[in-house]
CSV table of C-alpha atoms and ligand atoms in Angstrom, one decimal:
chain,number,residue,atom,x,y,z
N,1,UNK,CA,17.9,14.0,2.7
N,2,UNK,CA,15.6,12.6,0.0
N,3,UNK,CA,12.0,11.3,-0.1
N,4,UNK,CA,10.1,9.4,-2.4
N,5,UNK,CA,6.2,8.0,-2.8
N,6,UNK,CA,3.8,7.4,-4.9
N,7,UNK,CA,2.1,10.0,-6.6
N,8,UNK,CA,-1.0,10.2,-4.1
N,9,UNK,CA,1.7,11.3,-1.4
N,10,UNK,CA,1.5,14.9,-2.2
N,11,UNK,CA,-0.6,16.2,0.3
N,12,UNK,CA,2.2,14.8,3.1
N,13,UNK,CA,5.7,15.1,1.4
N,14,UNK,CA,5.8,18.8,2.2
N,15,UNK,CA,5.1,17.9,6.4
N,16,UNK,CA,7.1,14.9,5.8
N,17,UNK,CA,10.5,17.3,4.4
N,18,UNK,CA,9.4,19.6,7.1
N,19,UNK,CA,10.0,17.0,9.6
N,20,UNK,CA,13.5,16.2,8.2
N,21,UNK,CA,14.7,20.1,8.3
N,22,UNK,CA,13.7,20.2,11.7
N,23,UNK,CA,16.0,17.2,12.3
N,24,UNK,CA,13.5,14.8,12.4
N,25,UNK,CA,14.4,10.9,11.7
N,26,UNK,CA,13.1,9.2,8.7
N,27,UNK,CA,11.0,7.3,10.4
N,28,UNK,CA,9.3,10.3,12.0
N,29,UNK,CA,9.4,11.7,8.3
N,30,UNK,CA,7.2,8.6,6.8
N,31,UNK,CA,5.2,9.1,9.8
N,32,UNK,CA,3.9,12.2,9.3
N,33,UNK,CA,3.7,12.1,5.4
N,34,UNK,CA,1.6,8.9,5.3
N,35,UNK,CA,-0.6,10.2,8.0
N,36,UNK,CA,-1.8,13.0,6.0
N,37,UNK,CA,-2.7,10.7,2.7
N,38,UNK,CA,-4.9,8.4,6.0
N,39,UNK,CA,-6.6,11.6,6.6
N,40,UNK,CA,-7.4,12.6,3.2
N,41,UNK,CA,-11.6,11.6,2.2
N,42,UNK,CA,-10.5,11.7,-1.6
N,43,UNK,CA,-8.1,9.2,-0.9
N,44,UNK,CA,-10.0,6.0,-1.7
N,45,UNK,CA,-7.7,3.4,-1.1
N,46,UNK,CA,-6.0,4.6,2.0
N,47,UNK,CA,-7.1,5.4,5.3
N,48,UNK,CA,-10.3,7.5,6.1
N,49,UNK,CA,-12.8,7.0,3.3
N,50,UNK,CA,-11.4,4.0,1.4
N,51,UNK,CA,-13.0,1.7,-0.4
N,52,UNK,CA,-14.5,-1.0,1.8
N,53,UNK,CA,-14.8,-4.6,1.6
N,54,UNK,CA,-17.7,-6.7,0.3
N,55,UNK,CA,-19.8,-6.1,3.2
N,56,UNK,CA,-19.4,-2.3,3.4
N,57,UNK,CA,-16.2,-2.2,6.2
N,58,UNK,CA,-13.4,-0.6,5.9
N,59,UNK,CA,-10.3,-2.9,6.8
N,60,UNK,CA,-6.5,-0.7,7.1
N,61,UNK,CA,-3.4,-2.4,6.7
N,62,UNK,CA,-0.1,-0.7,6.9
N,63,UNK,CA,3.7,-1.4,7.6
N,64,UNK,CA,6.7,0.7,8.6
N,65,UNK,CA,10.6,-0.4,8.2
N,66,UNK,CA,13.7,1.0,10.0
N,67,UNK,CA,16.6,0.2,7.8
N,68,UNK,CA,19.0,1.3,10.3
N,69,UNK,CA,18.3,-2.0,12.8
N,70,UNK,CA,15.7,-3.7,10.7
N,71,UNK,CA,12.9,-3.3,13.3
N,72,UNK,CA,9.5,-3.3,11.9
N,73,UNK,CA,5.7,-2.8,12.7
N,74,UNK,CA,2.4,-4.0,10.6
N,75,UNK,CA,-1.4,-3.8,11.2
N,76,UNK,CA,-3.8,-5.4,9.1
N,77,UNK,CA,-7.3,-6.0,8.8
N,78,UNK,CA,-7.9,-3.2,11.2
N,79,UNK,CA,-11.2,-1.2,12.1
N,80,UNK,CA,-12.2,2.4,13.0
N,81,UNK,CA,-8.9,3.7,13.5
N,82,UNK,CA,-7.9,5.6,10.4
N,83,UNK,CA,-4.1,6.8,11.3
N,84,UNK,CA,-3.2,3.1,10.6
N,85,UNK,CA,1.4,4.1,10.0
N,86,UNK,CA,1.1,5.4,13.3
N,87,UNK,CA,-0.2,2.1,15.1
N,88,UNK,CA,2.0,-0.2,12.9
N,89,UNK,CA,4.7,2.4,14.5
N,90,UNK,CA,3.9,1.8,17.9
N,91,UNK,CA,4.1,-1.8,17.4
N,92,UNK,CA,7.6,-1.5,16.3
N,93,UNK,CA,8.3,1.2,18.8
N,94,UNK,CA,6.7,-0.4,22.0
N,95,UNK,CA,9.3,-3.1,21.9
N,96,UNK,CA,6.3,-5.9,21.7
N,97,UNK,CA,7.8,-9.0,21.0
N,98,UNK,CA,5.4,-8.8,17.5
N,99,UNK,CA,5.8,-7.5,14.1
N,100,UNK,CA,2.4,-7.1,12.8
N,101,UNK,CA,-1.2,-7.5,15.0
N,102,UNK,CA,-4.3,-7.8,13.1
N,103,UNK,CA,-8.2,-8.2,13.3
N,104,UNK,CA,-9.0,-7.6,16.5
N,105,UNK,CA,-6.0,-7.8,18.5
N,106,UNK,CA,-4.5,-4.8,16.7
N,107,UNK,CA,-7.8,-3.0,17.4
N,108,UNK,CA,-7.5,-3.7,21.3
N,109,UNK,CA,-3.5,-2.8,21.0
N,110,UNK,CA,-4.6,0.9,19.2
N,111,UNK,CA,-6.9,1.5,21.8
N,112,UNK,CA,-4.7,0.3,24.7
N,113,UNK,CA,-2.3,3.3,23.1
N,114,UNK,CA,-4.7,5.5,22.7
N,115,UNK,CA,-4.7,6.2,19.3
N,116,UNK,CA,-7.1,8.0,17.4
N,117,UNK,CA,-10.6,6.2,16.9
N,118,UNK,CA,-13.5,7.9,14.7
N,119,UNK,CA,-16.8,6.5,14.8
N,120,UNK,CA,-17.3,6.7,11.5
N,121,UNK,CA,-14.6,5.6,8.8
N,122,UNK,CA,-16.7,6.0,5.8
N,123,UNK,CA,-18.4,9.2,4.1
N,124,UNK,CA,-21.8,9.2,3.0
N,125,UNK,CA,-20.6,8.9,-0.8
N,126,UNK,CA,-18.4,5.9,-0.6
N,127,UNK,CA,-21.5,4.0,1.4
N,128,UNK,CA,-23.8,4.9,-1.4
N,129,UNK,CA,-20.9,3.3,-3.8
N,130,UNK,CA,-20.5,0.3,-2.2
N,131,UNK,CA,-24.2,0.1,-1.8
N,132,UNK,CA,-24.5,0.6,-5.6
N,133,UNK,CA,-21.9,-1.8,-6.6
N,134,UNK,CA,-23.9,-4.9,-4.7
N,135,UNK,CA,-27.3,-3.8,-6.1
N,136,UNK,CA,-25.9,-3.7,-9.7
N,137,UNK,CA,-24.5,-7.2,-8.5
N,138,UNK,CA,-27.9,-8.9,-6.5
N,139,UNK,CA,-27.8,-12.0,-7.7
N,140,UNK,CA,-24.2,-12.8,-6.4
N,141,UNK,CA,-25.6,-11.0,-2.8
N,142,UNK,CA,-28.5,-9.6,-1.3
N,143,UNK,CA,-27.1,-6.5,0.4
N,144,UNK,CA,-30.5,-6.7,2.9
N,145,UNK,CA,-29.0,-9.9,3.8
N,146,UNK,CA,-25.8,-9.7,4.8
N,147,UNK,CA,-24.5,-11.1,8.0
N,148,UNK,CA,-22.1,-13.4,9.2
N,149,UNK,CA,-23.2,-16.5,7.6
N,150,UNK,CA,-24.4,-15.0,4.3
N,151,UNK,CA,-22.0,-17.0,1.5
N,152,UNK,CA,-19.3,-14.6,-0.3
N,153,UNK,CA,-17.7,-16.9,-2.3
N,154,UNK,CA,-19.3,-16.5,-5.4
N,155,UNK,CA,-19.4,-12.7,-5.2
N,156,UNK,CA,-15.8,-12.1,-4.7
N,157,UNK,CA,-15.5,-11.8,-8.3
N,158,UNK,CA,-16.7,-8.2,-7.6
N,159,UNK,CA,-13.4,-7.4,-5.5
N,160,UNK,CA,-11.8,-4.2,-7.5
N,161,UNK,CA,-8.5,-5.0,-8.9
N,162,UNK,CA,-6.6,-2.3,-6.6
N,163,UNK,CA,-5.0,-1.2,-9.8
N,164,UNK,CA,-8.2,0.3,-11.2
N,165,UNK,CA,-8.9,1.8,-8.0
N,166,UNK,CA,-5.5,3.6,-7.6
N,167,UNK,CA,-4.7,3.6,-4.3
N,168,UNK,CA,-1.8,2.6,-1.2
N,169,UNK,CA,0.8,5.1,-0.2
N,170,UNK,CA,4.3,4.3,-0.1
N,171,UNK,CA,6.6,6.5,1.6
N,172,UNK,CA,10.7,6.1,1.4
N,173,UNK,CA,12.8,8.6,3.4
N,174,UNK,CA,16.4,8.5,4.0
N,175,UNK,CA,17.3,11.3,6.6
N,176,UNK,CA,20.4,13.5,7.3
N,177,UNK,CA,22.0,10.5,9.7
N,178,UNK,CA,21.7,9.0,6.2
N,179,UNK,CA,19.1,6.1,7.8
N,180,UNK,CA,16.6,4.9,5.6
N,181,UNK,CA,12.6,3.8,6.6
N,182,UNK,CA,9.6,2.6,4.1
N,183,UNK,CA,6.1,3.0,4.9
N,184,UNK,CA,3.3,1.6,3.4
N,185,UNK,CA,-0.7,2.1,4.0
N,186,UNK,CA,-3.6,1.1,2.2
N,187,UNK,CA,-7.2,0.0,3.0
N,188,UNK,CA,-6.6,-3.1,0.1
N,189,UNK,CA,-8.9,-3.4,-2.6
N,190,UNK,CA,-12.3,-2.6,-3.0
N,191,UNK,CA,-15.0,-4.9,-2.1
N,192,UNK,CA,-12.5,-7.3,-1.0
N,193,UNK,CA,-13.3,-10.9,0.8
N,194,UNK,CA,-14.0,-9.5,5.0
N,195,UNK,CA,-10.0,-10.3,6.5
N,196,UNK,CA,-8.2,-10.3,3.5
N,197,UNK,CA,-4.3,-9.1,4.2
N,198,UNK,CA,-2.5,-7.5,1.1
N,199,UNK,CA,1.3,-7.1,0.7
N,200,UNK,CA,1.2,-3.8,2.6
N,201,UNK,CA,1.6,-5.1,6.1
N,202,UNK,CA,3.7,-8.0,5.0
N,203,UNK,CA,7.4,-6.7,5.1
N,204,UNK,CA,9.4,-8.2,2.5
N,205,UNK,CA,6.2,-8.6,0.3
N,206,UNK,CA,5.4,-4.5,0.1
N,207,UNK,CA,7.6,-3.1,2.0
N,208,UNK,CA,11.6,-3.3,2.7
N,209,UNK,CA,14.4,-1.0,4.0
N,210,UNK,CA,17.7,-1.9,4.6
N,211,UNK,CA,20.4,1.0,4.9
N,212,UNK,CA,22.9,-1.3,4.0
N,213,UNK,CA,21.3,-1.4,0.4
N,214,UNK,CA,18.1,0.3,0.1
N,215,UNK,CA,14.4,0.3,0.6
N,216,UNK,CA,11.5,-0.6,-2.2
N,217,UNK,CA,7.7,-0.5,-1.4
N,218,UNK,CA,4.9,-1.5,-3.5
N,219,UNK,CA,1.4,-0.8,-4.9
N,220,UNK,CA,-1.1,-2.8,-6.7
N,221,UNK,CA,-2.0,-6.3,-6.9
N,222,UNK,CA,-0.7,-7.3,-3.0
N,223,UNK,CA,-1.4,-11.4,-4.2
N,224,UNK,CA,1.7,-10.5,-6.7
N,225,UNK,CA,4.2,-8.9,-4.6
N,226,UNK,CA,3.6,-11.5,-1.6
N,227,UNK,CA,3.9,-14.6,-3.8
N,228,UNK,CA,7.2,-12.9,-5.6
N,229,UNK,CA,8.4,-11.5,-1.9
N,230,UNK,CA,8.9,-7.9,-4.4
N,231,UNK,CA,10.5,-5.8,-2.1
N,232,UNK,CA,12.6,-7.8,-0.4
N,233,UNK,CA,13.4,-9.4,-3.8
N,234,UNK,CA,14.6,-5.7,-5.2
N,235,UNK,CA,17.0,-5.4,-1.9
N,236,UNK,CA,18.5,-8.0,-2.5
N,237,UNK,CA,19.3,-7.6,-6.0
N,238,UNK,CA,20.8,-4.6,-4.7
N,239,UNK,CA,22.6,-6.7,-2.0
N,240,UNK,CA,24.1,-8.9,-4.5
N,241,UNK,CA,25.5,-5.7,-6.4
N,242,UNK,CA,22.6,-4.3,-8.8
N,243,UNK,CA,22.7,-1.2,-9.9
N,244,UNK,CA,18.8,0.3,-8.8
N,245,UNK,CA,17.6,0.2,-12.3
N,246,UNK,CA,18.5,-3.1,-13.1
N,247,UNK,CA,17.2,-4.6,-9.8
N,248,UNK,CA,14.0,-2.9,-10.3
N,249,UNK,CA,13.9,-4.8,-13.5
N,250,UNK,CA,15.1,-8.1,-12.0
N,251,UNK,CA,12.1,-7.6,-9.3
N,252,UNK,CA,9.5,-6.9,-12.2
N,253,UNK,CA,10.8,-9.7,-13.9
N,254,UNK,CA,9.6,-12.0,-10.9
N,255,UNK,CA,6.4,-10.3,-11.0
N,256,UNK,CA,5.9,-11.0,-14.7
N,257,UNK,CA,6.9,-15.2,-14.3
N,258,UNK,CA,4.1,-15.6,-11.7
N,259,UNK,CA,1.5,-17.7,-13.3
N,260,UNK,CA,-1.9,-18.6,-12.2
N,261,UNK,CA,-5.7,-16.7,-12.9
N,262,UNK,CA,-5.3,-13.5,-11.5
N,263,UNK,CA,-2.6,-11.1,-12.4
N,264,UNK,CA,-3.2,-7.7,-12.1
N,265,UNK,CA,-1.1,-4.3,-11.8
N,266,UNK,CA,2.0,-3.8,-9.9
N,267,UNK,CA,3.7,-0.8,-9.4
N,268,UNK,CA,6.9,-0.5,-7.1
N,269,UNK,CA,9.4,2.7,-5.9
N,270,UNK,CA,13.0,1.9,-4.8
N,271,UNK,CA,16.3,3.8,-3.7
N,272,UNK,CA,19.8,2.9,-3.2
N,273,UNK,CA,21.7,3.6,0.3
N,274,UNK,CA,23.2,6.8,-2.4
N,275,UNK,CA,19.7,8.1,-3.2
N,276,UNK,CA,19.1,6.5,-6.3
N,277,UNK,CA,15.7,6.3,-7.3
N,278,UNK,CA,13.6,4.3,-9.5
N,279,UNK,CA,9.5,3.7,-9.9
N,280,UNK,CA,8.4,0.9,-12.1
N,281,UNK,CA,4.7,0.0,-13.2
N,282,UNK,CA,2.9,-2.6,-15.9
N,283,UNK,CA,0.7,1.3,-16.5
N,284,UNK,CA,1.8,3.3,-19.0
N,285,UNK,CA,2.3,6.9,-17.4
N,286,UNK,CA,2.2,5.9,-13.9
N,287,UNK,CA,4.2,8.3,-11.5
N,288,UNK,CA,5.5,8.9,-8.4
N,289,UNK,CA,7.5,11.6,-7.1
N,290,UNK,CA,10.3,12.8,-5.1
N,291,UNK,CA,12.0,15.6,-3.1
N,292,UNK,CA,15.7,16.2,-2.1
N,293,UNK,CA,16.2,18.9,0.7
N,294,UNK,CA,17.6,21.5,-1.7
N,295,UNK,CA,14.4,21.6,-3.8
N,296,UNK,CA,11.7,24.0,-3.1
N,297,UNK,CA,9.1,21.5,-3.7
N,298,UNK,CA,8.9,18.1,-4.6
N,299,UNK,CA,8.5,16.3,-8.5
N,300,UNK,CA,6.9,14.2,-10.4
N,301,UNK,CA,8.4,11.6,-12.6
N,302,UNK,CA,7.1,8.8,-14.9
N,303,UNK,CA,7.9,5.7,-14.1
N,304,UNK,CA,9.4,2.7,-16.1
N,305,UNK,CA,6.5,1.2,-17.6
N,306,UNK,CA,7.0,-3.1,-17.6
N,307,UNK,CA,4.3,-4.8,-19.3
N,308,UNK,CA,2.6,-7.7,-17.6
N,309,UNK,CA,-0.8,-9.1,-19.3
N,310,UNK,CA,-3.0,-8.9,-16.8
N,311,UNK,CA,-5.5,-12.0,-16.1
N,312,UNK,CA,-8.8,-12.0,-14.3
N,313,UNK,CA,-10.1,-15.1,-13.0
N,314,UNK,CA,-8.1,-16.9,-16.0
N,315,UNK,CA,-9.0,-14.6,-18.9
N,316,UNK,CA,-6.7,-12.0,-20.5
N,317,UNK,CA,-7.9,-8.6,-19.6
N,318,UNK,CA,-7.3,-5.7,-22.1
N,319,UNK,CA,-8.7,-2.1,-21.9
N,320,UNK,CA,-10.4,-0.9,-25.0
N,321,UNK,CA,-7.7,0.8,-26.6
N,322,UNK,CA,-6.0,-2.8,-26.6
N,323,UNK,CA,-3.6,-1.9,-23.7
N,324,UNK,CA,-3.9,-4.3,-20.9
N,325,UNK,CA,-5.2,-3.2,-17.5
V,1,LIG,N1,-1.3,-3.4,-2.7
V,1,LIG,C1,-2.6,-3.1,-2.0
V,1,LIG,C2,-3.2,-4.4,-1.6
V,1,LIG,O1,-3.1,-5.4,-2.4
V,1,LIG,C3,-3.6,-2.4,-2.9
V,1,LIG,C4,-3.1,-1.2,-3.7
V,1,LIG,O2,-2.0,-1.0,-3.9
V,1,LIG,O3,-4.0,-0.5,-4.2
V,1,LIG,O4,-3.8,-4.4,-0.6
């Protein structure tokens, strides 16, 4: 039985290995661990409390992957239901003849299940950060005059590379039946254009398990990891006989050939159907961690750094120490 996730899935890895001792699948295992990081209000870039997009509402997306039967479930763009895993769950587990719902239609399908609404998604604090960032900003938008015909093109330059916000869980379990799952939540980027889907609901793009190979899920620039299908694209260099590291690189590698204005941070975690593990980033000291059943608690471990110059809207962008962010 092993788990890993990214770094900011610490405050669910110990329910998540909990679930597993008790017999629990992996899927039930992702489950519960991602759920707790959704719950979490310092968390902002997942579930309750994340950052919202550029008119101040907080859109989920989220994906979960059996790699026993390849079934899979996805929700994006979704409002005022924080425990976003657990719908994507039910859409895999219903037997709908779907894979992912979004906008409104996965709102209707979370209440039709009854899952957990909360009237508000958003603390005080995160408001009054969002309502900073567009005052600092007026004369891309006036935030006393925002409705559904106010223009956003010109102020999506304001979206928040997700890198520099830090945020999306990944979750990769493989259980005592030796069955793998992925699962992958995020509310996207930060002041994001209002229905913008990221790589997290988009299996193959963020999110992959297959227990014939291995599972990979990713964090960071979703525009990246859907254009180079990332964790598909890491499976299956493990399908054609990869050892983990080397198809992390190969997947990276992808990453790093995409051209085009904006190219941000990318950040992926990967096993092998034995348990290998493997986290790769373009940040320097970036970690995630992991847990077998034997340990007392779980680990944290750097990943492979990859450099990829990052671009914003055509320009190189480098941090002041001359490292590129
Ligand atoms: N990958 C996520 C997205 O593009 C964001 C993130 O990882 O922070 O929506």
């Amino acid at each position: 039985m092993l788990i890993i996730a990214s770094a900011n899935g610490a405050v669910g890895i110990d329910a998540a290995m909990r679930v597993l001792k008790n017999g629990g699948s992996a899927i039930d295992a992702v489950e519960a661990g991602i759920r707790l990081v959704e719950a979490n209000p310092a968390e902002r870039s997942v579930g309750y409390n994340g950052y919202p997009n550029i008119l101040g509402q907080l859109e989920l997306d989220a994906s979960i992957m059996d790699g026993k039967t390849l079934n899979s479930g996805a929700v994006a763009i979704m409002r005022g239901f924080p425990y976003a895993i657990s719908v994507a769950r039910q859409v895999m587990d219903r037997k709908l003849p779907h894979v992912m719902l979004a906008g409104e239609g996965a709102e209707r399908f979370a209440r039709e299940i009854d899952a957990e609404q909360w009237a508000s998604m958003l603390s005080e604090e995160v408001k009054a950060i969002w309502r900073e960032r567009l005052i600092e900003n007026s004369a891309l938008l006036d935030i006393d005059d925002l409705d559904d015909d106010t223009a956003l093109l010109d102020a999506v330059v304001l979206a928040t590379d997700p890198e520099r916000v830090a945020g999306t869980v990944n979750f990769i379990v493989i259980d005592g039946n030796g069955d793998i799952c992925s699962g992958v939540s995020t509310s996207g980027w930060a002041w994001k254009y209002p229905g913008r889907v990221g790589d997290s609901p988009i299996i193959g793009a963020g999110n992959y398990a297959d227990n014939r190979h291995g599972a990979c899920a990713c964090t960071g620039m979703g525009e990246m990891a859907i254009r180079a299908c990332t964790a598909y694209g890491l499976v299956s260099y493990l399908r054609a006989g990869l050892p983990i590291g080397a198809a992390g690189h190969k997947a990276m590698r992808d990453l790093r050939d995409l051209d085009g204005d904006f190219i941000g941070g990318m950040n992926l975690i990967a096993l092998d159907r034995e348990g290998n593990h493997v986290g790769m980033t373009t940040r320097a000291g970036s970690t995630y961690i992991y847990q077998h059943a034997e340990m007392d608690a779980h680990r944290e471990k750097e990943r492979e750094f990859v450099e990829i110059p990052a671009r914003w809207a055509g320009e190189e962008r480098l941090r002041d120490d001359g490292s590129y962010c």
